[in-house]
Amino acid sequence: MNRFTSARPASATGVASNVEERVQALLARMTLDQKIGQMTQPERLHVTPDEVKRHHIGSVLSGGGSCPGDNRPADWVAMNDAYWAASMEEDADHLAIPVLYGVDAIHGNANVRGATVFPHNIGLGAARDPGLIERIGRVTAREVRAAGVDWTFAPTLAVAQDPRWGRTYESYSEDPGVVGEYAGRIVRGLQEGDGGRLDGGMGRGGGGGDGSGPVRPVVPEGVVACAKHWVGDGGTRNGVDQGDTVVDEAELRRAHVAPYVPALEAGVLTVMVSLSSWNGEQCHAHRYLIEDVLKGEMGFGGFVLSDWNGVDPLADDYGEAAAAAVNAGIDMVMVPERWREFIAGLREQVERGVVPVERIDDAVARILRVKFACGMFERPRPAARRGSNSNGFGSREHREVAREAVRKSLVLLKNEGGVLPLDRGARILVTGPAAHDRGRQCGGFTVEWQGVTGNEAIAGGTSIWEGIRAVAPGAVLWGGGASCDENGAFGNAEDAVRTFDAAVVVVGERPYAEGMGDIREPGPVRPGTNHLPAGPGVLQPYGRTLELAALHPGALRTVRALAERGIPVVTVLVSGRPLVVNAEMAASSAFVAAWLPGSEGAGVADVLFGDHDFVGRLPMVWPGGVVSGRGRAGEVLFPRGYGLRLLGSEV
Ligand code: BGC
């Protein structure tokens, strides 16, 4: 027991002043080392519980794919228990301040084995269903808490302007209106969890523009959310990840700042800064964007986090880089490996007067405010919390929500001759590399940073094939997903192929994340800003073109080979973005954009066989030719908002 665990619980009325009193009282007792420690966020592989105590570390994160033990919820809870216990020891040198652990639960708590994996945001943007988004937030919060974790680096509020960007799938839409419509709902779902409604929070207003806005409690059933990446991440020139967003301020506000307004109104507690630049100036050192616009004008009272190694490129000297970030308004610094250098460097900059102590106090007050406001000081150790190690993790109930999201996210782009819905009694050939591959369905940020292929690593759920098999006994998975040979021939299987009534060909992209999904000429990106172990600092992009026939020629070959034999082909595209598929679409009778549906492939069969109608609408323009310039210069095959119902009318 210490003074904090014995303090009054944060609840209902009077909390705002109560939190502020507690923040100021605690801050007044802290040394400079303890304050800088609170501002430091190492990665779990690089910091032990003992070091968390010794260096007064305020937060630890898991980078994508960085998972303890056997990667089950119990392993995560045990790890979090150890960090938490270290942070809560109180003695002459150390104050008990609970450590905040953060993960990328960006489409469910998908790092963890057996999690319910939701469609990536681009598919949710097609669903146009804000209520569903809030429910997804609640389920995600439960599965994050089941692992003993308090914080997710979500939602991504990027407004992707160019499908060549490797993070397009993390964006709900190219339309800031669609992103904004979801922003508040996902924040509420995540931060409230099952705990009922949040009556505001530290997002916006009321604080007189000094960022010390009113503090209302987050019901402690949710997790802390993090709106990212502030700001303009989706607008970089040519869709280059971590690139430069070249727009005037009015356009930046219209297209990229706007979705943060509802997120702040819903009380989002943290914001992560973008690794990109605005008109040549890096967001990580952009005082105007962070201090003036976000905290000042918009009244954000929570804390601002830097992104992975985001301080590194700011200056040659690490201390100077740290000072630039902190003086720009960054409160907590994600320094996965170089955290010792960061601590020493920042300390020196404070002692030299480069970083004012008031700025440090403001940063730490913001971090403590979030910790108090969400009841962290009152929570017992992670293993003893409600929902910890819960059976609900990956449960049928949670997967039902994901399956609903899958069916609502599918966009029907073509249905010639009414080939859909398929007949359950028909003989259906199912093929293509994404037909029976839950890893591919889930895409990046699933178990591994770059995602996985195959079914083994994704425990639970159904592949698209498994969903079809469950309802259509006459369906056959062709050669374990293999298709025709290089010449479009089926060899010995030629006669057998001709006996099928229809084919479902599931094709698309392999999993990728961040810059490794970019479409551009290969070449170096800024070193130090990616997760790859210290290497040449070169991220290979996904390819040079958005044209599926060039990226994965087997898809067109298979579709054509089947169509030429008179078999109507339903092509299902599993991809993180619209691709140029004119040829595949022309050869197919029906064409479905499935995005990255996640673990519940059965949601695809729900719609292909007509148990539910298609309701999805394109969240982005669908290009019909080469994409250049700002992503719109190419031919447009379908406008944003397009999508067909089974009976042919538009959604
Ligand atoms: C990404 C963030 C992510 C962070 C932690 C960075 O590379 O840009 O979106 O939250 O890593 O994994």
Coordinates of N, CA, C and O in Angstrom, one line a residue, residues 75-201:
D75 N 1.0 -15.1 -21.1 CA 2.4 -14.7 -21.2 C 2.4 -13.1 -21.1 O 3.4 -12.6 -20.4
W76 N 1.5 -12.5 -21.7 CA 1.5 -11.0 -21.7 C 1.2 -10.5 -20.3 O 1.7 -9.5 -19.8
V77 N 0.2 -11.2 -19.6 CA -0.2 -10.7 -18.3 C 1.0 -10.9 -17.4 O 1.3 -10.0 -16.6
A78 N 1.7 -12.0 -17.5 CA 2.9 -12.3 -16.6 C 3.9 -11.2 -16.8 O 4.5 -10.6 -15.9
M79 N 4.2 -10.9 -18.1 CA 5.2 -9.8 -18.4 C 4.7 -8.5 -17.8 O 5.5 -7.7 -17.2
N80 N 3.5 -8.2 -18.0 CA 3.0 -6.9 -17.5 C 3.0 -6.8 -16.0 O 3.2 -5.8 -15.4
D81 N 2.7 -8.0 -15.3 CA 2.8 -8.0 -13.9 C 4.2 -7.6 -13.4 O 4.4 -6.9 -12.4
A82 N 5.2 -8.1 -14.1 CA 6.6 -7.9 -13.7 C 6.9 -6.4 -13.9 O 7.5 -5.8 -13.0
Y83 N 6.6 -5.8 -15.0 CA 6.9 -4.4 -15.2 C 6.1 -3.6 -14.2 O 6.6 -2.6 -13.6
W84 N 4.8 -3.9 -14.0 CA 4.0 -3.2 -13.1 C 4.5 -3.2 -11.6 O 4.6 -2.2 -11.0
A85 N 4.9 -4.4 -11.2 CA 5.4 -4.5 -9.8 C 6.6 -3.7 -9.6 O 6.8 -3.0 -8.6
A86 N 7.5 -3.7 -10.6 CA 8.7 -2.9 -10.5 C 8.4 -1.4 -10.4 O 8.9 -0.7 -9.6
S87 N 7.4 -1.0 -11.2 CA 7.1 0.4 -11.3 C 6.4 0.9 -10.0 O 6.5 2.0 -9.6
M88 N 5.8 -0.1 -9.3 CA 5.0 0.3 -8.1 C 5.7 0.2 -6.8 O 5.2 0.4 -5.7
E89 N 7.0 -0.2 -6.9 CA 7.8 -0.3 -5.6 C 8.1 1.1 -5.2 O 8.5 2.0 -6.0
E90 N 7.9 1.4 -3.9 CA 8.2 2.7 -3.4 C 9.3 2.7 -2.3 O 9.2 1.9 -1.4
D91 N 10.3 3.5 -2.5 CA 11.4 3.5 -1.5 C 12.0 4.9 -1.6 O 11.5 5.8 -2.3
A92 N 13.1 5.1 -0.9 CA 13.7 6.4 -0.8 C 14.1 7.0 -2.2 O 14.1 8.2 -2.5
D93 N 14.4 6.1 -3.2 CA 14.9 6.5 -4.5 C 13.8 6.5 -5.6 O 14.0 6.9 -6.7
H94 N 12.7 5.8 -5.2 CA 11.7 5.6 -6.3 C 10.3 5.8 -5.8 O 9.9 5.5 -4.7
L95 N 9.5 6.4 -6.7 CA 8.1 6.7 -6.4 C 7.2 5.7 -7.1 O 7.5 5.3 -8.3
A96 N 6.1 5.2 -6.5 CA 5.3 4.3 -7.1 C 4.4 4.9 -8.2 O 3.4 5.7 -7.8
I97 N 4.7 4.8 -9.4 CA 3.9 5.3 -10.5 C 3.7 4.2 -11.5 O 4.7 3.7 -12.1
P98 N 2.4 3.8 -11.7 CA 2.2 2.6 -12.6 C 2.7 2.8 -14.0 O 2.5 3.8 -14.6
V99 N 3.4 1.8 -14.5 CA 4.0 1.9 -15.9 C 2.8 1.7 -16.8 O 1.9 0.9 -16.6
L100 N 2.9 2.4 -18.0 CA 1.8 2.3 -19.0 C 2.4 1.4 -20.1 O 3.4 1.8 -20.7
Y101 N 1.7 0.3 -20.4 CA 2.3 -0.6 -21.5 C 1.5 -0.4 -22.8 O 0.2 -0.4 -22.7
G102 N 2.1 -0.2 -23.9 CA 1.4 0.1 -25.1 C 1.7 -0.9 -26.2 O 2.8 -1.4 -26.4
V103 N 0.7 -1.2 -27.0 CA 0.8 -2.2 -28.1 C 0.0 -1.6 -29.4 O -0.8 -0.7 -29.2
D104 N 0.3 -2.2 -30.5 CA -0.4 -1.8 -31.7 C -1.6 -2.7 -31.9 O -1.6 -3.5 -32.8
A105 N -2.7 -2.5 -31.1 CA -3.9 -3.2 -31.4 C -4.7 -2.4 -32.4 O -5.7 -1.8 -32.1
I106 N -4.2 -2.5 -33.6 CA -4.8 -1.6 -34.6 C -6.0 -2.3 -35.4 O -6.7 -1.6 -36.1
H107 N -6.1 -3.6 -35.3 CA -7.2 -4.3 -35.9 C -7.5 -5.5 -35.0 O -7.5 -6.7 -35.5
G108 N -7.9 -5.2 -33.8 CA -7.9 -6.2 -32.8 C -6.6 -6.3 -32.1 O -5.6 -5.7 -32.6
N109 N -6.5 -7.1 -31.0 CA -5.2 -7.2 -30.4 C -4.3 -8.3 -31.1 O -3.9 -9.3 -30.6
A110 N -4.1 -7.9 -32.4 CA -3.6 -8.9 -33.3 C -2.2 -9.4 -33.2 O -1.8 -10.3 -33.9
N111 N -1.5 -8.8 -32.3 CA -0.1 -9.3 -32.1 C -0.2 -10.6 -31.3 O 0.8 -11.4 -31.4
V112 N -1.3 -10.8 -30.6 CA -1.3 -12.0 -29.7 C -2.0 -13.2 -30.3 O -3.0 -13.0 -31.0
R113 N -1.4 -14.3 -30.1 CA -1.9 -15.5 -30.7 C -3.3 -15.8 -30.3 O -3.6 -15.8 -29.1
G114 N -4.2 -16.1 -31.2 CA -5.6 -16.5 -30.9 C -6.5 -15.3 -30.7 O -7.7 -15.5 -30.4
A115 N -6.0 -14.1 -31.0 CA -6.9 -12.9 -30.9 C -7.9 -12.9 -32.0 O -7.8 -13.5 -33.1
T116 N -9.0 -12.2 -31.8 CA -10.0 -11.9 -32.9 C -9.4 -10.8 -33.7 O -9.0 -9.7 -33.2
V117 N -9.2 -11.1 -35.0 CA -8.5 -10.1 -35.9 C -9.6 -9.5 -36.8 O -10.2 -10.2 -37.6
F118 N -9.8 -8.2 -36.6 CA -10.8 -7.4 -37.4 C -10.2 -7.0 -38.8 O -9.0 -7.0 -39.0
P119 N -11.1 -6.7 -39.7 CA -10.6 -6.2 -41.0 C -9.8 -4.9 -40.7 O -10.1 -4.2 -39.8
H120 N -8.8 -4.7 -41.5 CA -8.0 -3.5 -41.4 C -8.9 -2.3 -41.8 O -10.0 -2.5 -42.4
N121 N -8.5 -1.1 -41.4 CA -9.4 0.1 -41.4 C -10.0 0.3 -42.8 O -11.1 0.8 -42.9
I122 N -9.2 0.1 -43.9 CA -9.7 0.4 -45.2 C -11.1 -0.4 -45.4 O -12.0 0.2 -46.0
G123 N -11.2 -1.6 -45.0 CA -12.4 -2.4 -45.1 C -13.5 -1.8 -44.2 O -14.7 -1.7 -44.6
L124 N -13.1 -1.4 -43.0 CA -14.2 -0.8 -42.2 C -14.7 0.5 -42.8 O -15.9 0.8 -42.6
G125 N -13.8 1.2 -43.5 CA -14.3 2.4 -44.1 C -15.3 2.1 -45.2 O -16.2 2.9 -45.5
A126 N -15.2 1.0 -45.9 CA -16.2 0.5 -46.9 C -17.5 0.2 -46.2 O -18.6 0.4 -46.8
A127 N -17.5 -0.2 -45.0 CA -18.7 -0.6 -44.3 C -19.6 0.6 -43.9 O -20.8 0.4 -43.8
R128 N -19.0 1.7 -43.8 CA -19.8 3.0 -43.4 C -20.8 2.7 -42.3 O -22.0 3.0 -42.4
D129 N -20.3 2.2 -41.2 CA -21.1 1.8 -40.1 C -20.5 2.3 -38.7 O -19.8 1.5 -38.1
P130 N -20.7 3.5 -38.3 CA -20.1 4.0 -37.1 C -20.4 3.2 -35.9 O -19.5 3.0 -35.0
G131 N -21.6 2.7 -35.8 CA -22.0 1.9 -34.6 C -21.1 0.6 -34.5 O -20.7 0.2 -33.4
L132 N -20.9 0.0 -35.7 CA -20.0 -1.2 -35.7 C -18.6 -0.8 -35.2 O -18.0 -1.6 -34.5
I133 N -18.1 0.3 -35.6 CA -16.8 0.7 -35.3 C -16.7 0.8 -33.8 O -15.7 0.4 -33.2
E134 N -17.7 1.4 -33.1 CA -17.6 1.5 -31.7 C -17.6 0.1 -31.0 O -16.9 -0.1 -30.1
R135 N -18.5 -0.8 -31.6 CA -18.5 -2.2 -31.0 C -17.1 -2.8 -31.2 O -16.6 -3.6 -30.3
I136 N -16.5 -2.6 -32.3 CA -15.2 -3.2 -32.5 C -14.2 -2.6 -31.5 O -13.3 -3.4 -31.0
G137 N -14.3 -1.3 -31.2 CA -13.5 -0.7 -30.2 C -13.7 -1.4 -28.8 O -12.7 -1.7 -28.1
R138 N -14.9 -1.7 -28.5 CA -15.1 -2.3 -27.2 C -14.6 -3.7 -27.1 O -14.0 -4.1 -26.1
V139 N -14.8 -4.5 -28.2 CA -14.2 -5.8 -28.2 C -12.7 -5.8 -28.2 O -12.0 -6.6 -27.4
T140 N -12.1 -4.9 -28.9 CA -10.7 -4.8 -28.9 C -10.2 -4.4 -27.5 O -9.2 -5.0 -27.0
A141 N -10.8 -3.5 -26.9 CA -10.4 -3.1 -25.5 C -10.4 -4.4 -24.6 O -9.5 -4.6 -23.8
R142 N -11.5 -5.2 -24.7 CA -11.5 -6.4 -23.9 C -10.3 -7.3 -24.2 O -9.7 -7.9 -23.3
E143 N -10.0 -7.5 -25.5 CA -8.9 -8.4 -25.8 C -7.5 -7.8 -25.4 O -6.6 -8.5 -25.2
V144 N -7.4 -6.5 -25.4 CA -6.2 -5.9 -25.0 C -6.1 -6.0 -23.5 O -5.0 -6.4 -22.9
R145 N -7.2 -5.8 -22.8 CA -7.1 -6.0 -21.3 C -6.9 -7.4 -20.9 O -6.3 -7.7 -19.8
A146 N -7.4 -8.3 -21.7 CA -7.2 -9.7 -21.4 C -5.7 -10.0 -21.3 O -5.3 -11.0 -20.6
A147 N -4.9 -9.3 -22.0 CA -3.4 -9.5 -22.0 C -2.8 -8.6 -21.0 O -1.5 -8.5 -21.0
G148 N -3.5 -7.9 -20.1 CA -2.9 -7.1 -19.1 C -2.4 -5.8 -19.6 O -1.5 -5.2 -18.9
V149 N -2.8 -5.4 -20.7 CA -2.3 -4.2 -21.4 C -3.3 -3.0 -21.2 O -4.5 -3.2 -21.3
D150 N -2.7 -1.8 -21.1 CA -3.6 -0.6 -20.9 C -3.7 0.3 -22.0 O -4.5 1.3 -21.9
W151 N -3.0 0.2 -23.1 CA -2.9 1.3 -24.0 C -2.7 0.7 -25.4 O -1.9 -0.2 -25.6
T152 N -3.5 1.2 -26.4 CA -3.3 0.8 -27.8 C -2.9 2.0 -28.6 O -3.5 3.0 -28.5
F153 N -2.0 1.8 -29.5 CA -1.6 2.9 -30.5 C -2.6 2.9 -31.6 O -2.3 2.6 -32.8
A154 N -3.8 3.2 -31.3 CA -4.9 3.2 -32.3 C -5.9 4.2 -31.7 O -6.0 4.4 -30.5
P155 N -6.7 4.8 -32.6 CA -6.9 4.6 -34.0 C -5.9 5.4 -34.9 O -5.5 6.5 -34.5
T156 N -5.7 4.8 -36.0 CA -5.0 5.6 -37.1 C -6.0 6.5 -37.8 O -7.0 5.9 -38.3
L157 N -5.8 7.8 -37.7 CA -6.8 8.7 -38.4 C -6.2 9.2 -39.7 O -6.6 10.3 -40.1
A158 N -5.3 8.5 -40.3 CA -4.7 8.9 -41.5 C -5.8 9.0 -42.6 O -6.7 8.2 -42.6
V159 N -5.6 10.0 -43.5 CA -6.6 10.1 -44.6 C -5.7 9.9 -45.8 O -5.1 10.8 -46.4
A160 N -5.7 8.6 -46.3 CA -4.8 8.2 -47.3 C -5.2 8.8 -48.7 O -6.3 8.6 -49.1
Q161 N -4.3 9.5 -49.2 CA -4.6 10.2 -50.5 C -4.1 9.5 -51.7 O -4.4 9.8 -52.8
D162 N -3.2 8.5 -51.5 CA -2.5 7.8 -52.6 C -2.4 6.4 -52.3 O -1.7 6.0 -51.4
P163 N -3.0 5.5 -53.1 CA -3.0 4.0 -52.8 C -1.6 3.4 -52.9 O -1.4 2.3 -52.4
R164 N -0.6 4.2 -53.4 CA 0.7 3.6 -53.4 C 1.4 3.6 -52.0 O 2.4 3.0 -51.7
W165 N 0.8 4.3 -51.1 CA 1.3 4.4 -49.7 C 1.1 3.0 -49.0 O 0.0 2.4 -49.1
G166 N 2.1 2.5 -48.4 CA 2.1 1.2 -47.8 C 1.2 1.1 -46.6 O 0.9 0.0 -46.2
R167 N 0.8 2.2 -46.1 CA -0.1 2.2 -44.9 C -1.6 2.5 -45.3 O -2.4 2.8 -44.4
T168 N -1.9 2.5 -46.6 CA -3.2 2.8 -47.0 C -4.3 2.0 -46.2 O -5.3 2.5 -45.9
Y169 N -4.0 0.7 -46.0 CA -5.0 -0.1 -45.3 C -5.3 0.3 -43.9 O -6.3 -0.1 -43.3
E170 N -4.4 1.1 -43.3 CA -4.6 1.6 -41.9 C -5.6 2.8 -41.9 O -5.9 3.3 -40.9
S171 N -5.9 3.3 -43.1 CA -6.7 4.5 -43.2 C -8.2 4.0 -43.5 O -8.4 3.2 -44.4
Y172 N -9.1 4.7 -42.9 CA -10.5 4.3 -43.2 C -11.0 4.8 -44.5 O -11.8 4.1 -45.2
S173 N -10.4 5.9 -45.0 CA -10.9 6.4 -46.3 C -10.0 7.5 -46.7 O -9.2 8.1 -45.9
E174 N -10.1 7.9 -48.0 CA -9.4 9.0 -48.5 C -10.2 10.3 -48.2 O -9.8 11.4 -48.5
D175 N -11.4 10.1 -47.7 CA -12.4 11.2 -47.4 C -12.3 11.5 -45.9 O -12.7 10.7 -45.1
P176 N -11.8 12.7 -45.6 CA -11.7 13.1 -44.2 C -13.1 13.0 -43.4 O -13.1 12.7 -42.2
G177 N -14.2 13.1 -44.2 CA -15.5 13.0 -43.6 C -15.8 11.6 -43.0 O -16.3 11.5 -41.9
V178 N -15.4 10.6 -43.8 CA -15.6 9.2 -43.4 C -14.7 8.9 -42.2 O -15.1 8.3 -41.2
V179 N -13.4 9.4 -42.2 CA -12.5 9.1 -41.1 C -13.0 9.8 -39.9 O -13.1 9.3 -38.8
G180 N -13.5 11.1 -40.0 CA -14.0 11.9 -38.9 C -15.3 11.2 -38.3 O -15.5 11.2 -37.1
E181 N -16.1 10.6 -39.1 CA -17.3 10.0 -38.6 C -17.0 8.8 -37.7 O -17.7 8.4 -36.8
Y182 N -15.9 8.2 -38.0 CA -15.5 7.0 -37.2 C -14.6 7.4 -36.0 O -14.5 6.6 -35.0
A183 N -13.9 8.5 -36.1 CA -12.9 8.8 -35.1 C -13.4 8.8 -33.7 O -12.8 8.2 -32.8
G184 N -14.5 9.5 -33.4 CA -15.0 9.6 -32.1 C -15.6 8.2 -31.6 O -15.4 7.9 -30.4
R185 N -16.2 7.5 -32.5 CA -16.8 6.2 -32.1 C -15.7 5.2 -31.7 O -15.9 4.4 -30.8
I186 N -14.6 5.1 -32.5 CA -13.6 4.1 -32.1 C -12.9 4.5 -30.8 O -12.6 3.7 -30.0
V187 N -12.7 5.8 -30.6 CA -12.1 6.3 -29.4 C -13.0 5.9 -28.2 O -12.6 5.3 -27.2
R188 N -14.3 6.1 -28.3 CA -15.2 5.8 -27.3 C -15.2 4.3 -27.0 O -15.1 3.8 -25.9
G189 N -15.3 3.5 -28.1 CA -15.3 2.1 -27.9 C -14.1 1.6 -27.2 O -14.1 0.8 -26.2
L190 N -12.9 2.1 -27.6 CA -11.7 1.6 -27.0 C -11.5 2.1 -25.5 O -11.2 1.3 -24.6
Q191 N -11.8 3.4 -25.3 CA -11.5 3.9 -24.0 C -12.6 3.6 -22.9 O -12.3 3.5 -21.7
E192 N -13.9 3.4 -23.4 CA -14.9 3.0 -22.5 C -14.9 1.5 -22.2 O -15.3 1.0 -21.2
G193 N -14.5 0.7 -23.2 CA -14.7 -0.7 -23.1 C -16.1 -1.0 -22.8 O -17.0 -0.5 -23.4
D194 N -16.3 -1.9 -21.8 CA -17.6 -2.2 -21.3 C -18.1 -1.3 -20.2 O -19.1 -1.6 -19.6
G195 N -17.4 -0.3 -20.0 CA -17.7 0.5 -18.8 C -18.7 1.6 -18.9 O -18.8 2.4 -18.0
G196 N -19.4 1.6 -20.0 CA -20.4 2.7 -20.1 C -19.9 3.9 -20.8 O -18.7 4.0 -21.1
R197 N -20.6 4.9 -20.9 CA -20.3 6.1 -21.7 C -19.3 7.0 -20.9 O -19.3 7.1 -19.7
L198 N -18.4 7.5 -21.7 CA -17.5 8.5 -21.3 C -18.1 9.9 -21.4 O -18.6 10.2 -22.5
D199 N -18.0 10.7 -20.4 CA -18.7 12.0 -20.6 C -17.6 13.0 -21.0 O -17.5 14.1 -20.4
G200 N -16.9 12.8 -22.1 CA -15.9 13.7 -22.5 C -14.5 13.3 -22.2 O -14.3 12.1 -22.4
G201 N -13.7 14.1 -21.7 CA -12.3 13.6 -21.4 C -11.4 14.7 -21.6 O -11.7 15.9 -21.4

